[in-house]
Amino acid sequence: MGAIETRERTVAAAYQLFEERGYDGTSVDDIAERAGIGRSTFFRMFGSKEDVIFPEHDSLLASIEARLAGAVTTETRYVAVAEAARLVLLHYLAEGEVARARYRLTRSVPALRAREIAGMQQYQRLFRTWIHRWYEGAPEAALRAELMAAAVVTGHNHVLRGWLRGLTEDPMADFDRAMVEVMRLFAGGPDEEAGTTVIVLRTPRQVESVLPQVRAALIAEE
Amino acid sequence: MGAIETRERTVAAAYQLFEERGYDGTSVDDIAERAGIGRSTFFRMFGSKEDVIFPEHDSLLASIEARLAGAVTTETRYVAVAEAARLVLLHYLAEGEVARARYRLTRSVPALRAREIAGMQQYQRLFRTWIHRWYEGAPEAALRAELMAAAVVTGHNHVLRGWLRGLTEDPMADFDRAMVEVMRLFAGGPDEEAGTTVIVLRTPRQVESVLPQVRAALIAEE
DNA sequence: GCACGATGTGATACTCAGTACCGTACACAT
DNA sequence: ATGTGTACGGTACTGAGTATCACATCGTGC
């Protein structure tokens, strides 16, 4: 009886019990008993009761890192980000009903929800780090990297949530559309802002007093 | 001895002890003892050991909701989002060293980090809900609302983190710049005509009261 | 064949967060 | 003065997570 089978059997037992009695209504003793292992072994394998719900998080992070590290040329980088996010989506799709069970749990137990969000933030952090590396030296590089990473993760989550709720038949097509929307946000760099006017006002005076200047400036631009 | 003073004294005692012995090295008994209250009272007031670190979260959420609900006209909505995010920043700035202590804690204790991120997600959710309401009916409205909410929160967090780390002297100016960057992403979307004007304002009081006039003046010029 | 260390396992005991409950002290009303 | 509600502290309990110990298993070397 290999260690991997035992691990999978324990995860299965945990999900079963969570469905039957709820997360808080299930003790680690219950899980260990149904899985046919000792309580000590459970904590040795998973570290905590929460971790049994997110068992493949680390390996998924490693996959993403590998995908991003493989994007060496400028042309392929945007694609690499989208593809790395797609890896996450594919992982969930492959899990099927397990992913939906986890979703139900994270919706109902605040601590689990926080844990899942924190996990997503790790993906985002990975994206941010790599994008920032690519943008190095550009103005507002750090902020733009964060914004892009957040947008990609948000787009991914949007599609994933739709699938988890059973609202879509073709999540991959949704994902493609979402990534188009995301990339469109960043398509034009800071230098291609024709037709856009940005005004930053910082003044202790009443805004009315500067309105004439605002008008004048806008008219002069047009 | 009022309830509010007791609450504040307990929070102060908790932060002191966390600094001295670390979060895990401090028990609720320790906090209660230093604050001069019973253990039961602690849990009655805060609900959990984590909650003593995020004591004003709910009231801040309410402020944001109020600010967003106040943006009734289309013209002031973008500004309302930025101003609501600014409320969060101002809250942290007003906390001063307490906010930095909390930051140190959340960096070092994974459970607290998850909790904080989940809190930020609640802000983001509020933004998303309101923006979605405004966009109702537009193509990809749900996704675009999520993206904009994520961008605003990300921009805010970027500035906040910089201040928490002591990397900036003028976080408000940073925030203005960040919001310009954020709003630029969404200016000139597929639904809007070519000429888009984004204004970021910082005035001492009642920005919301004068902004409609600014916007009206700008529209009148076009 | 047997001694040997390494590793995985289960049982026990412990700390501490969080909950439930109970008695009490102090307010404020009639 | 007496009821009533409320906030408080104390006690006991459940359950997560940690530390420790004893034992079983499994090569590996002799």
mmCIF file of N, CA and C (backbone and C1' of nucleotides) in Angstrom, chain B residues 37-38 40-41 44, chain D residues 8-12:
data_model
loop_
_atom_site.group_PDB
_atom_site.id
_atom_site.type_symbol
_atom_site.label_atom_id
_atom_site.label_comp_id
_atom_site.label_asym_id
_atom_site.label_seq_id
_atom_site.Cartn_x
_atom_site.Cartn_y
_atom_site.Cartn_z
ATOM 1 N N ILE B 37 -8.787 42.144 31.677
ATOM 2 C CA ILE B 37 -10.144 41.623 31.470
ATOM 3 C C ILE B 37 -10.093 40.100 31.514
ATOM 4 N N GLY B 38 -11.258 39.492 31.536
ATOM 5 C CA GLY B 38 -11.321 38.044 31.510
ATOM 6 C C GLY B 38 -11.263 37.505 30.092
ATOM 7 N N SER B 40 -13.233 35.379 28.736
ATOM 8 C CA SER B 40 -14.577 35.382 28.151
ATOM 9 C C SER B 40 -14.882 36.731 27.507
ATOM 10 N N THR B 41 -14.520 37.785 28.220
ATOM 11 C CA THR B 41 -14.795 39.126 27.712
ATOM 12 C C THR B 41 -14.055 39.390 26.407
ATOM 13 N N ARG B 44 -15.903 37.763 23.719
ATOM 14 C CA ARG B 44 -17.172 38.436 23.509
ATOM 15 C C ARG B 44 -16.961 39.710 22.694
ATOM 16 P P DC D 8 -18.229 44.037 29.366
ATOM 17 O "O5'" DC D 8 -17.757 43.047 30.522
ATOM 18 C "C5'" DC D 8 -17.708 43.522 31.861
ATOM 19 C "C4'" DC D 8 -17.587 42.364 32.823
ATOM 20 C "C3'" DC D 8 -16.465 41.380 32.492
ATOM 21 O "O3'" DC D 8 -15.358 41.623 33.338
ATOM 22 C "C1'" DC D 8 -18.482 40.300 33.255
ATOM 23 P P DG D 9 -13.948 40.917 32.999
ATOM 24 O "O5'" DG D 9 -14.040 39.610 33.903
ATOM 25 C "C5'" DG D 9 -14.289 39.721 35.298
ATOM 26 C "C4'" DG D 9 -14.462 38.354 35.908
ATOM 27 C "C3'" DG D 9 -13.355 37.354 35.549
ATOM 28 O "O3'" DG D 9 -12.917 36.698 36.729
ATOM 29 C "C1'" DG D 9 -15.491 36.458 35.000
ATOM 30 P P DG D 10 -11.771 35.577 36.597
ATOM 31 O "O5'" DG D 10 -12.607 34.224 36.717
ATOM 32 C "C5'" DG D 10 -13.557 34.076 37.773
ATOM 33 C "C4'" DG D 10 -14.112 32.669 37.779
ATOM 34 C "C3'" DG D 10 -13.100 31.579 37.433
ATOM 35 O "O3'" DG D 10 -13.305 30.460 38.290
ATOM 36 C "C1'" DG D 10 -14.895 31.530 35.878
ATOM 37 P P DT D 11 -12.314 29.196 38.205
ATOM 38 O "O5'" DT D 11 -13.177 28.103 37.455
ATOM 39 C "C5'" DT D 11 -14.540 27.881 37.857
ATOM 40 C "C4'" DT D 11 -15.178 26.840 36.956
ATOM 41 C "C3'" DT D 11 -14.242 25.707 36.525
ATOM 42 O "O3'" DT D 11 -14.865 24.457 36.782
ATOM 43 C "C1'" DT D 11 -15.293 26.678 34.641
ATOM 44 P P DA D 12 -14.032 23.111 36.592
ATOM 45 O "O5'" DA D 12 -14.728 22.467 35.317
ATOM 46 C "C5'" DA D 12 -16.138 22.621 35.135
ATOM 47 C "C4'" DA D 12 -16.521 22.239 33.712
ATOM 48 C "C3'" DA D 12 -15.681 21.111 33.109
ATOM 49 O "O3'" DA D 12 -16.514 20.185 32.451
ATOM 50 C "C1'" DA D 12 -15.621 22.961 31.693
#
